[in-house]
Amino acid sequence: MSIDRKQLIIEAATKSFSLFGYKATTMDQVAKIANVGKGTIYTFFKNKEELFDEIVQMLIAEMKQVAEEAIDPQDSFHENVHRALFQLLQFRKKHQLSIKLMQEGREMGTPAVLEVMEKMEQAILTFIKEEVSKAIDAKEIKPCNPEVTAFIMLKIYVSLIFDWEQKREPLSEEEIAKLFELYLFQGLSI
Amino acid sequence: MSIDRKQLIIEAATKSFSLFGYKATTMDQVAKIANVGKGTIYTFFKNKEELFDEIVQMLIAEMKQVAEEAIDPQDSFHENVHRALFQLLQFRKKHQLSIKLMQEGREMGTPAVLEVMEKMEQAILTFIKEEVSKAIDAKEIKPCNPEVTAFIMLKIYVSLIFDWEQKREPLSEEEIAKLFELYLFQGLSI
DNA sequence: AAATGACTGTTTTGTTCATTTGGTCATTTA
DNA sequence: TAAATGACCAAATGAACAAAACAGTCATTT
């Protein structure tokens, strides 16, 4: 048998999704880039959306790895969460495919893309929630609802990293870490 | 002279904007509802956008009043901010015109509407920032950047009131108050 | 002097139709 | 003979055009 055709298709589709987005990627184009007959794609994937989903699954796995690499059991919980969330959002901010998908989700509202963005957010929330639960068990932080806490943490990070610099000077990583520490861990009370 | 024509126009336009949104409101329609010739509108307002802006100015003034009424100098800073932000966002959630505008901003991205939503957000931020500054001066809370703090507070509230219940059970006012108190004032640290 | 609505140039909307697209399947290939 | 293929098809898309609706003006009316 020649080289793995499924791999070729995945690589071609990833390239095209990253370059043009989901809607603007045609199956003919993917076949052409992969040097494969169009029908061949359908022997490996039920349809366009399933091909897309498989690629996004890989993206989520990559993100999970980035997050896990940011965790150092020696460090405190909030240093770990800060590093993990920061790395995660930087990843999302820099990776070609993530960027294209976020654009397409916002600007065109492509349903398949919105669905996939949900999944990515859910994956991040699950990861953080797990870390929060561990920290509560280890009595590193006060008892609290891990789901709400993970949700708030992610929202604060997205706010500081994406929303704030929409209209203002971007904040440096250290500033973000300090703010996170102040608001979420120390608290504003005197 | 007959009854105040400018007032009639403002009332008619408010009704139409609330019912159909900015784009779907035509000047002919406003004139008809107001029982006024179309040309009359242009003796009071330069164009459609200026009419819209004047109405939104009134909405913002109303919001400011709601926020101010929520502040009780006897109470602590965080009780006051909680009440003010909560009232503000409930107002936004219940008022016909706000609802229509938020919909139109999200779904159609009408530029005039987005612009106006910016203004509303800025008004809220300025109000909270002012309260934060006062609280710092009164040594009620730790020194911090009032602008970032106001920004984070609003984000947390919008997250808890709007975003959270997108996919989960809504949180009650008391729950939101408790969460706000825990995350922002007490801090998660033990 | 204030109010008006018919008028105008522009934008939006509805419609048509040729092209493109996702997906199938009979044929080809190795 | 199993895997690969591309011609093929129904459905979706969008370009092009005509018709309608629109914001804003201004000569006329009140």
Short mmCIF file of N, CA, C and O in Angstrom, two decimals, chain B residues 6-22 25-26 29-31 33-34 45 48 51-59 62 95-98 100-101:
data_model
loop_
_atom_site.label_atom_id
_atom_site.label_comp_id
_atom_site.label_asym_id
_atom_site.label_seq_id
_atom_site.Cartn_x
_atom_site.Cartn_y
_atom_site.Cartn_z
N LYS B 6 -41.78 67.45 19.60
CA LYS B 6 -40.51 66.74 19.83
C LYS B 6 -40.73 65.55 20.77
O LYS B 6 -40.22 64.46 20.55
N GLN B 7 -41.53 65.80 21.79
CA GLN B 7 -41.80 64.74 22.75
C GLN B 7 -42.54 63.58 22.09
O GLN B 7 -42.23 62.40 22.31
N LEU B 8 -43.50 63.93 21.24
CA LEU B 8 -44.25 62.91 20.50
C LEU B 8 -43.32 62.04 19.68
O LEU B 8 -43.44 60.81 19.64
N ILE B 9 -42.38 62.70 19.01
CA ILE B 9 -41.44 61.98 18.15
C ILE B 9 -40.57 61.05 18.99
O ILE B 9 -40.38 59.88 18.64
N ILE B 10 -40.07 61.58 20.10
CA ILE B 10 -39.22 60.75 20.96
C ILE B 10 -39.98 59.54 21.47
O ILE B 10 -39.47 58.41 21.46
N GLU B 11 -41.22 59.75 21.86
CA GLU B 11 -42.02 58.63 22.36
C GLU B 11 -42.27 57.59 21.27
O GLU B 11 -42.13 56.37 21.49
N ALA B 12 -42.60 58.10 20.09
CA ALA B 12 -42.88 57.18 18.98
C ALA B 12 -41.63 56.39 18.63
O ALA B 12 -41.68 55.16 18.44
N ALA B 13 -40.49 57.09 18.54
CA ALA B 13 -39.25 56.42 18.17
C ALA B 13 -38.85 55.40 19.23
O ALA B 13 -38.42 54.29 18.91
N THR B 14 -38.99 55.78 20.50
CA THR B 14 -38.66 54.84 21.58
C THR B 14 -39.50 53.58 21.45
O THR B 14 -38.98 52.46 21.53
N LYS B 15 -40.78 53.77 21.21
CA LYS B 15 -41.66 52.62 21.05
C LYS B 15 -41.20 51.73 19.89
O LYS B 15 -41.08 50.51 20.02
N SER B 16 -40.90 52.37 18.77
CA SER B 16 -40.53 51.60 17.59
C SER B 16 -39.17 50.91 17.75
O SER B 16 -39.02 49.73 17.40
N PHE B 17 -38.19 51.64 18.29
CA PHE B 17 -36.88 51.03 18.53
C PHE B 17 -37.02 49.84 19.48
O PHE B 17 -36.38 48.79 19.29
N SER B 18 -37.85 50.00 20.50
CA SER B 18 -38.04 48.92 21.48
C SER B 18 -38.70 47.70 20.85
O SER B 18 -38.40 46.57 21.20
N LEU B 19 -39.60 47.99 19.93
CA LEU B 19 -40.40 46.91 19.34
C LEU B 19 -39.66 46.22 18.19
O LEU B 19 -39.67 44.98 18.08
N PHE B 20 -39.00 47.04 17.35
CA PHE B 20 -38.43 46.45 16.13
C PHE B 20 -36.91 46.57 16.03
O PHE B 20 -36.32 46.00 15.12
N GLY B 21 -36.30 47.33 16.93
CA GLY B 21 -34.85 47.53 16.83
C GLY B 21 -34.52 48.74 15.97
O GLY B 21 -35.42 49.40 15.44
N TYR B 22 -33.23 49.03 15.85
CA TYR B 22 -32.79 50.24 15.14
C TYR B 22 -32.99 50.14 13.63
O TYR B 22 -33.62 50.97 13.00
N THR B 25 -36.56 50.05 12.23
CA THR B 25 -37.40 51.23 12.47
C THR B 25 -37.17 52.24 11.34
O THR B 25 -36.05 52.65 11.10
N THR B 26 -38.24 52.60 10.65
CA THR B 26 -38.08 53.57 9.57
C THR B 26 -38.59 54.93 10.03
O THR B 26 -39.47 55.02 10.90
N GLN B 29 -42.21 55.34 9.60
CA GLN B 29 -42.96 54.69 10.67
C GLN B 29 -43.02 55.58 11.92
O GLN B 29 -44.08 55.76 12.51
N VAL B 30 -41.87 56.13 12.30
CA VAL B 30 -41.82 57.01 13.46
C VAL B 30 -42.77 58.18 13.24
O VAL B 30 -43.57 58.53 14.12
N ALA B 31 -42.72 58.77 12.04
CA ALA B 31 -43.59 59.91 11.74
C ALA B 31 -45.05 59.50 11.88
O ALA B 31 -45.85 60.22 12.48
N ILE B 33 -46.40 56.94 13.63
CA ILE B 33 -46.76 56.69 15.03
C ILE B 33 -46.91 58.00 15.79
O ILE B 33 -47.80 58.16 16.62
N ALA B 34 -46.03 58.95 15.49
CA ALA B 34 -46.04 60.22 16.21
C ALA B 34 -47.12 61.17 15.68
O ALA B 34 -47.33 62.25 16.24
N PHE B 45 -34.13 66.71 14.83
CA PHE B 45 -32.97 65.80 14.85
C PHE B 45 -32.29 65.82 13.49
O PHE B 45 -32.96 65.76 12.46
N LYS B 48 -31.37 60.05 11.58
CA LYS B 48 -31.88 58.91 12.35
C LYS B 48 -30.98 58.59 13.53
O LYS B 48 -31.45 58.32 14.63
N LEU B 51 -31.37 60.97 16.50
CA LEU B 51 -32.61 60.66 17.22
C LEU B 51 -32.37 59.46 18.14
O LEU B 51 -32.73 59.46 19.33
N PHE B 52 -31.73 58.45 17.58
CA PHE B 52 -31.40 57.24 18.35
C PHE B 52 -30.51 57.59 19.54
O PHE B 52 -30.76 57.16 20.67
N ASP B 53 -29.47 58.38 19.29
CA ASP B 53 -28.52 58.74 20.35
C ASP B 53 -29.22 59.46 21.49
O ASP B 53 -28.93 59.20 22.66
N GLU B 54 -30.15 60.37 21.13
CA GLU B 54 -30.83 61.13 22.19
C GLU B 54 -31.64 60.18 23.08
O GLU B 54 -31.64 60.29 24.30
N ILE B 55 -32.27 59.21 22.44
CA ILE B 55 -33.06 58.24 23.22
C ILE B 55 -32.16 57.39 24.10
O ILE B 55 -32.48 57.11 25.26
N VAL B 56 -31.02 56.99 23.56
CA VAL B 56 -30.10 56.17 24.35
C VAL B 56 -29.51 57.00 25.50
O VAL B 56 -29.29 56.47 26.59
N GLN B 57 -29.26 58.28 25.25
CA GLN B 57 -28.80 59.16 26.34
C GLN B 57 -29.76 59.09 27.51
O GLN B 57 -29.36 58.98 28.67
N MET B 58 -31.05 59.11 27.19
CA MET B 58 -32.06 59.05 28.24
C MET B 58 -32.02 57.71 28.96
O MET B 58 -32.16 57.64 30.18
N LEU B 59 -31.81 56.66 28.17
CA LEU B 59 -31.71 55.32 28.76
C LEU B 59 -30.54 55.24 29.73
O LEU B 59 -30.66 54.71 30.84
N GLU B 62 -31.32 56.99 32.89
CA GLU B 62 -32.19 56.14 33.70
C GLU B 62 -31.36 55.09 34.44
O GLU B 62 -31.57 54.83 35.63
N HIS B 95 -35.46 45.72 30.49
CA HIS B 95 -35.98 46.81 29.70
C HIS B 95 -36.04 46.49 28.23
O HIS B 95 -35.05 46.22 27.59
N GLN B 96 -37.26 46.54 27.74
CA GLN B 96 -37.56 46.32 26.32
C GLN B 96 -36.48 46.83 25.37
O GLN B 96 -35.94 46.07 24.57
N LEU B 97 -36.15 48.11 25.47
CA LEU B 97 -35.21 48.71 24.51
C LEU B 97 -33.82 48.08 24.64
O LEU B 97 -33.19 47.74 23.64
N SER B 98 -33.36 47.91 25.88
CA SER B 98 -32.05 47.28 26.08
C SER B 98 -32.01 45.90 25.46
O SER B 98 -31.05 45.52 24.78
N LYS B 100 -33.83 44.60 23.01
CA LYS B 100 -33.81 44.66 21.55
C LYS B 100 -32.43 45.06 21.03
O LYS B 100 -31.91 44.49 20.07
N LEU B 101 -31.81 46.04 21.71
CA LEU B 101 -30.51 46.52 21.24
C LEU B 101 -29.45 45.44 21.40
O LEU B 101 -28.61 45.24 20.52
#
